[in-house]
Every structure is written in structure tokens, then in C-alpha cells.
mmCIF file of C-alpha atoms in Angstrom:
data_model
loop_
_atom_site.group_PDB
_atom_site.id
_atom_site.type_symbol
_atom_site.label_atom_id
_atom_site.label_comp_id
_atom_site.label_asym_id
_atom_site.label_seq_id
_atom_site.Cartn_x
_atom_site.Cartn_y
_atom_site.Cartn_z
ATOM 1 C CA MET A 267 100.629 88.407 87.076
ATOM 2 C CA LYS A 268 97.495 89.843 88.635
ATOM 3 C CA GLY A 269 95.888 88.105 91.539
ATOM 4 C CA GLU A 270 93.150 88.640 94.004
ATOM 5 C CA LYS A 271 92.672 91.738 96.072
ATOM 6 C CA LYS A 272 93.663 91.798 99.700
ATOM 7 C CA ILE A 273 92.695 94.040 102.544
ATOM 8 C CA VAL A 274 95.642 96.048 103.878
ATOM 9 C CA LYS A 275 95.277 96.934 107.547
ATOM 10 C CA LEU A 276 97.269 99.631 109.265
ATOM 11 C CA ILE A 277 97.386 101.552 112.493
ATOM 12 C CA LYS A 278 98.193 105.241 112.190
ATOM 13 C CA VAL A 279 99.751 107.027 115.149
ATOM 14 C CA ASN A 280 98.971 110.614 116.112
ATOM 15 C CA LEU A 281 101.907 111.525 118.389
ATOM 16 C CA ASP A 282 100.277 114.757 119.513
ATOM 17 C CA LYS A 283 97.478 112.797 121.182
ATOM 18 C CA CYS A 284 99.455 110.054 122.976
ATOM 19 C CA ILE A 285 99.450 110.552 126.766
ATOM 20 C CA ALA A 286 101.569 107.460 127.611
ATOM 21 C CA CYS A 287 98.809 105.668 129.512
ATOM 22 C CA ARG A 288 100.161 102.346 128.124
ATOM 23 C CA ALA A 289 96.648 100.906 127.846
ATOM 24 C CA CYS A 290 97.617 99.741 124.335
ATOM 25 C CA GLU A 291 100.462 97.605 125.757
ATOM 26 C CA LEU A 292 98.245 96.077 128.443
ATOM 27 C CA ALA A 293 95.367 95.241 126.081
ATOM 28 C CA CYS A 294 97.727 93.698 123.539
ATOM 29 C CA SER A 295 99.543 91.574 126.111
ATOM 30 C CA ALA A 296 96.250 90.325 127.607
ATOM 31 C CA PHE A 297 94.919 89.428 124.150
ATOM 32 C CA HIS A 298 98.073 87.413 123.366
ATOM 33 C CA ALA A 299 98.236 85.616 126.741
ATOM 34 C CA LYS A 300 97.734 81.843 126.737
ATOM 35 C CA PRO A 301 94.881 81.308 127.441
ATOM 36 C CA LYS A 302 93.603 84.592 126.058
ATOM 37 C CA TYR A 303 93.081 87.354 128.676
ATOM 38 C CA SER A 304 94.459 85.155 131.475
ATOM 39 C CA SER A 305 97.394 87.436 132.308
ATOM 40 C CA ILE A 306 99.037 90.762 131.543
ATOM 41 C CA ASN A 307 102.714 90.788 130.620
ATOM 42 C CA PRO A 308 103.850 93.867 128.659
ATOM 43 C CA ALA A 309 106.849 91.861 127.354
ATOM 44 C CA ARG A 310 104.315 89.883 125.282
ATOM 45 C CA SER A 311 102.813 93.038 123.766
ATOM 46 C CA ARG A 312 103.200 93.717 120.044
ATOM 47 C CA ILE A 313 103.123 97.467 120.716
ATOM 48 C CA ARG A 314 105.570 99.315 122.981
ATOM 49 C CA LEU A 315 105.795 102.886 124.091
ATOM 50 C CA VAL A 316 109.096 104.742 123.663
ATOM 51 C CA MET A 317 108.987 107.443 126.325
ATOM 52 C CA ASP A 318 110.855 110.654 126.964
ATOM 53 C CA VAL A 319 109.076 111.791 130.114
ATOM 54 C CA LEU A 320 111.198 114.925 130.632
ATOM 55 C CA ASN A 321 110.255 116.284 127.224
ATOM 56 C CA ASP A 322 106.690 114.913 127.410
ATOM 57 C CA GLU A 323 107.117 112.873 124.203
ATOM 58 C CA TYR A 324 105.715 109.388 123.677
ATOM 59 C CA VAL A 325 105.929 107.203 120.584
ATOM 60 C CA PRO A 326 103.936 103.955 120.276
ATOM 61 C CA ILE A 327 105.936 101.470 118.157
ATOM 62 C CA ARG A 328 104.353 98.305 116.685
ATOM 63 C CA ALA A 329 106.245 95.058 116.151
ATOM 64 C CA THR A 330 107.078 94.582 112.477
ATOM 65 C CA GLU A 331 109.140 92.021 110.563
ATOM 66 C CA TYR A 332 111.986 89.954 111.991
ATOM 67 C CA THR A 333 115.370 90.829 110.532
ATOM 68 C CA LYS A 334 118.347 88.457 110.506
ATOM 69 C CA SER A 335 120.938 91.146 111.080
ATOM 70 C CA GLU A 336 121.202 94.438 112.860
ATOM 71 C CA CYS A 337 121.224 97.736 111.010
ATOM 72 C CA VAL A 338 124.551 98.917 109.650
ATOM 73 C CA GLY A 339 123.815 102.610 109.221
ATOM 74 C CA ARG A 340 122.225 103.787 112.397
ATOM 75 C CA GLN A 341 121.194 107.397 112.203
ATOM 76 C CA ILE A 342 120.752 109.763 115.103
ATOM 77 C CA PHE A 343 117.617 111.904 115.229
ATOM 78 C CA THR A 344 117.409 115.097 117.274
ATOM 79 C CA ILE A 345 113.955 115.987 118.558
ATOM 80 C CA ASN A 346 113.634 119.117 120.690
ATOM 81 C CA GLY A 347 117.350 118.999 121.501
ATOM 82 C CA LYS A 348 117.436 115.330 122.598
ATOM 83 C CA GLU A 349 119.218 112.695 120.510
ATOM 84 C CA TYR A 350 117.574 109.349 119.690
ATOM 85 C CA SER A 351 119.073 106.434 117.796
ATOM 86 C CA GLU A 352 117.204 104.980 114.865
ATOM 87 C CA CYS A 353 116.643 101.864 117.011
ATOM 88 C CA SER A 354 114.395 103.879 119.327
ATOM 89 C CA PHE A 355 111.703 104.031 116.649
ATOM 90 C CA CYS A 356 112.232 100.663 114.950
ATOM 91 C CA GLY A 357 109.631 97.921 115.268
ATOM 92 C CA ALA A 358 111.842 95.112 113.980
ATOM 93 C CA SER A 359 112.926 92.195 116.079
ATOM 94 C CA CYS A 360 116.668 91.867 115.461
ATOM 95 C CA PRO A 361 119.795 90.296 116.999
ATOM 96 C CA SER A 362 120.973 93.556 118.610
ATOM 97 C CA ARG A 363 118.117 93.813 121.136
ATOM 98 C CA ASP A 364 115.437 91.798 122.907
ATOM 99 C CA LEU A 365 112.545 94.106 122.058
ATOM 100 C CA PHE A 366 109.584 92.318 120.452
ATOM 101 C CA ARG A 367 110.580 88.796 121.404
ATOM 102 C CA GLU A 368 108.286 86.263 123.060
ATOM 103 C CA PRO A 369 109.527 86.159 126.675
ATOM 104 C CA ASP A 370 109.234 82.365 127.057
ATOM 105 C CA SER A 371 110.542 81.113 123.699
ATOM 106 C CA GLY A 372 112.579 84.072 122.417
ATOM 107 C CA LEU A 373 110.752 83.882 119.071
ATOM 108 C CA PRO A 374 110.170 87.204 117.306
ATOM 109 C CA LEU A 375 106.817 88.910 117.771
ATOM 110 C CA LYS A 376 104.909 90.720 115.032
ATOM 111 C CA CYS A 377 101.714 92.719 115.232
ATOM 112 C CA ASP A 378 98.897 90.533 113.905
ATOM 113 C CA MET A 379 96.174 93.205 114.178
ATOM 114 C CA CYS A 380 94.336 90.851 116.591
ATOM 115 C CA GLU A 381 93.225 88.916 113.497
ATOM 116 C CA ASP A 382 91.641 85.943 115.199
ATOM 117 C CA GLU A 383 88.729 88.192 116.113
ATOM 118 C CA LEU A 384 87.449 88.995 112.638
ATOM 119 C CA GLY A 385 85.730 92.277 111.998
ATOM 120 C CA HIS A 386 87.135 93.920 115.102
ATOM 121 C CA GLU A 387 89.612 96.725 115.517
ATOM 122 C CA PRO A 388 92.954 95.773 117.058
ATOM 123 C CA LYS A 389 92.790 95.841 120.854
ATOM 124 C CA CYS A 390 95.335 98.677 121.140
ATOM 125 C CA VAL A 391 93.147 100.939 118.989
ATOM 126 C CA LYS A 392 89.987 99.955 120.845
ATOM 127 C CA VAL A 393 91.425 100.940 124.259
ATOM 128 C CA CYS A 394 93.075 104.179 123.055
ATOM 129 C CA THR A 395 90.479 106.599 124.348
ATOM 130 C CA VAL A 396 92.415 109.718 123.262
ATOM 131 C CA GLY A 397 92.546 108.699 119.580
ATOM 132 C CA ALA A 398 96.337 108.445 119.284
ATOM 133 C CA LEU A 399 95.928 105.099 117.477
ATOM 134 C CA VAL A 400 93.619 104.982 114.432
ATOM 135 C CA TYR A 401 92.797 101.802 112.491
ATOM 136 C CA GLU A 402 92.403 101.951 108.688
ATOM 137 C CA GLU A 403 91.824 99.427 105.906
ATOM 138 C CA TYR A 404 92.143 99.602 102.117
ATOM 139 C CA GLU A 405 92.219 97.139 99.178
ATOM 140 C CA GLU A 406 95.327 96.276 97.174
ATOM 141 C CA GLU A 407 96.052 93.921 94.238
ATOM 142 C CA VAL A 408 98.068 90.813 95.189
ATOM 143 C CA ASN A 409 100.638 89.233 92.912
ATOM 144 C CA GLU A 410 100.519 85.439 93.514
ATOM 145 C CA GLU A 411 104.287 84.999 92.959
ATOM 146 C CA VAL A 412 105.067 87.694 95.529
ATOM 147 C CA LYS A 413 102.575 86.126 97.949
ATOM 148 C CA GLU A 414 104.289 82.708 97.724
ATOM 149 C CA LYS A 415 107.735 84.270 98.133
ATOM 150 C CA GLU A 416 106.556 86.139 101.263
ATOM 151 C CA LYS A 417 105.266 82.845 102.734
ATOM 152 C CA GLN A 418 108.611 81.161 102.052
ATOM 153 C CA ILE A 419 110.540 84.023 103.653
ATOM 154 C CA ALA A 420 108.309 83.908 106.748
ATOM 155 C CA LEU A 421 108.821 80.146 107.057
ATOM 156 C CA GLU A 422 112.596 80.472 106.717
ATOM 157 C CA MET A 423 112.766 83.259 109.309
ATOM 158 C CA GLY A 424 110.746 81.236 111.802
ATOM 159 C CA LEU A 425 112.908 78.160 111.293
ATOM 160 C CA LYS A 426 116.123 80.216 111.534
ATOM 161 C CA SER A 427 114.942 81.725 114.808
ATOM 162 C CA LEU A 428 114.206 78.245 116.217
ATOM 163 C CA LEU A 429 117.563 76.987 114.940
ATOM 164 C CA ASP A 430 119.405 79.854 116.634
ATOM 165 C CA LYS A 431 117.544 79.269 119.896
ATOM 166 C CA TYR A 432 117.594 75.460 120.157
ATOM 167 C CA GLY A 433 120.272 74.178 117.772
ATOM 168 C CA ALA A 434 120.028 71.856 114.769
ATOM 169 C CA GLN A 435 120.011 68.529 116.603
ATOM 170 C CA ARG A 436 117.226 69.440 119.016
ATOM 171 C CA LEU A 437 115.174 70.884 116.159
ATOM 172 C CA LEU A 438 115.662 67.714 114.056
ATOM 173 C CA ASP A 439 114.789 65.474 117.005
ATOM 174 C CA ASN A 440 111.531 67.374 117.456
ATOM 175 C CA PHE A 441 110.694 67.203 113.729
ATOM 176 C CA VAL A 442 111.242 63.420 113.788
ATOM 177 C CA ARG A 443 109.110 63.026 116.924
ATOM 178 C CA MET A 444 106.331 65.155 115.466
ATOM 179 C CA SER A 445 106.342 63.338 112.089
ATOM 180 C CA GLN A 446 106.064 59.965 113.853
ATOM 181 C CA LYS A 447 102.931 61.118 115.690
ATOM 182 C CA GLY A 448 101.256 61.587 112.322
#
């Protein structure tokens, strides 16, 4: 079934240009502070820098989808003689590490491309003065059935994360309280 077209947004990374200034982390964390721009906390950032200072290598990693389980087949990558686990370059929020989790609630974080400011580049791209982060957009056909399934999966992952953090009874109590407020 064919559906509407959607705009696909992506951030490309040019590793040769990254100088590890971490401006991307700071801008992202300030944008996602509550209220917006009221504080800077890199733990709230949806982009993190994996650094190997001795070898002068820096890899910006963006937060991607939440995954319910950790990887089973972790590979080891060797770059200029140094070994890195697959986790070093993964943007997923998973049970095996605390990377890309909201520091106050523990809920998984995901890059939202700073979408509540329409028509603007993501903050990390805007502050990257060396051009290591490049924003691109293109159109893609959307299948309505796939779209609905993706929404359902996102809802289930969010609820599962809350269930794991607070337990069933506390979650139910809050649902009841919220439904009574109208």
C-alpha cells in the first residue's frame, strides 16, 4: 500500500574533520534542558563523542532506537592497532549500559533532530564549525501499515521502559490518577 511521502533527515559524520571540541554535546544538552537552554548537562545530550585521545581519533555517535536486549554477537574492531568493541560505536540505548538515558528518569533518549524548531538544522550541526557534522534531507514513500506498526512499537518500548523503572503497580496507580483528572 502506497502512502504519503515523508522527509527523511540524517546527519552525516566526517571523521576526518572532527576535532573533539564537544560543542555538539553542549548545544544538544542545552536545547533539551527543561526549560530550554536553562542548563548544560552532557548526560542529556543525544550525541556523544567516543574519544581515543592518544591516537587522535574522535567519533560522534547519535542516540538511535531503544533496544530491549543487549547484543549477542559483539564484534571487535581494530583501528590503527587499537581494539574497540562494537558497543563503542553503537547509538542504541540498551540494558547493558547507561549511555543515552535521561539522567533524571532513566528513560531512553533518541535524537529528534531538534524537530520542535521547524526549518532549522539540528543544533549539533549548527555549532560544528569544522563541518564534521552535515545535515541532509530527502523524500521517501511511506507505507501506512508500516507507519502504524512503528508507532505501536515506540509506544510499547516507552511503556516497557517505564514498567522496568517504576514497576507495574506504580504505573497503574499513575494511569488511574491521570484518567480521573480527565
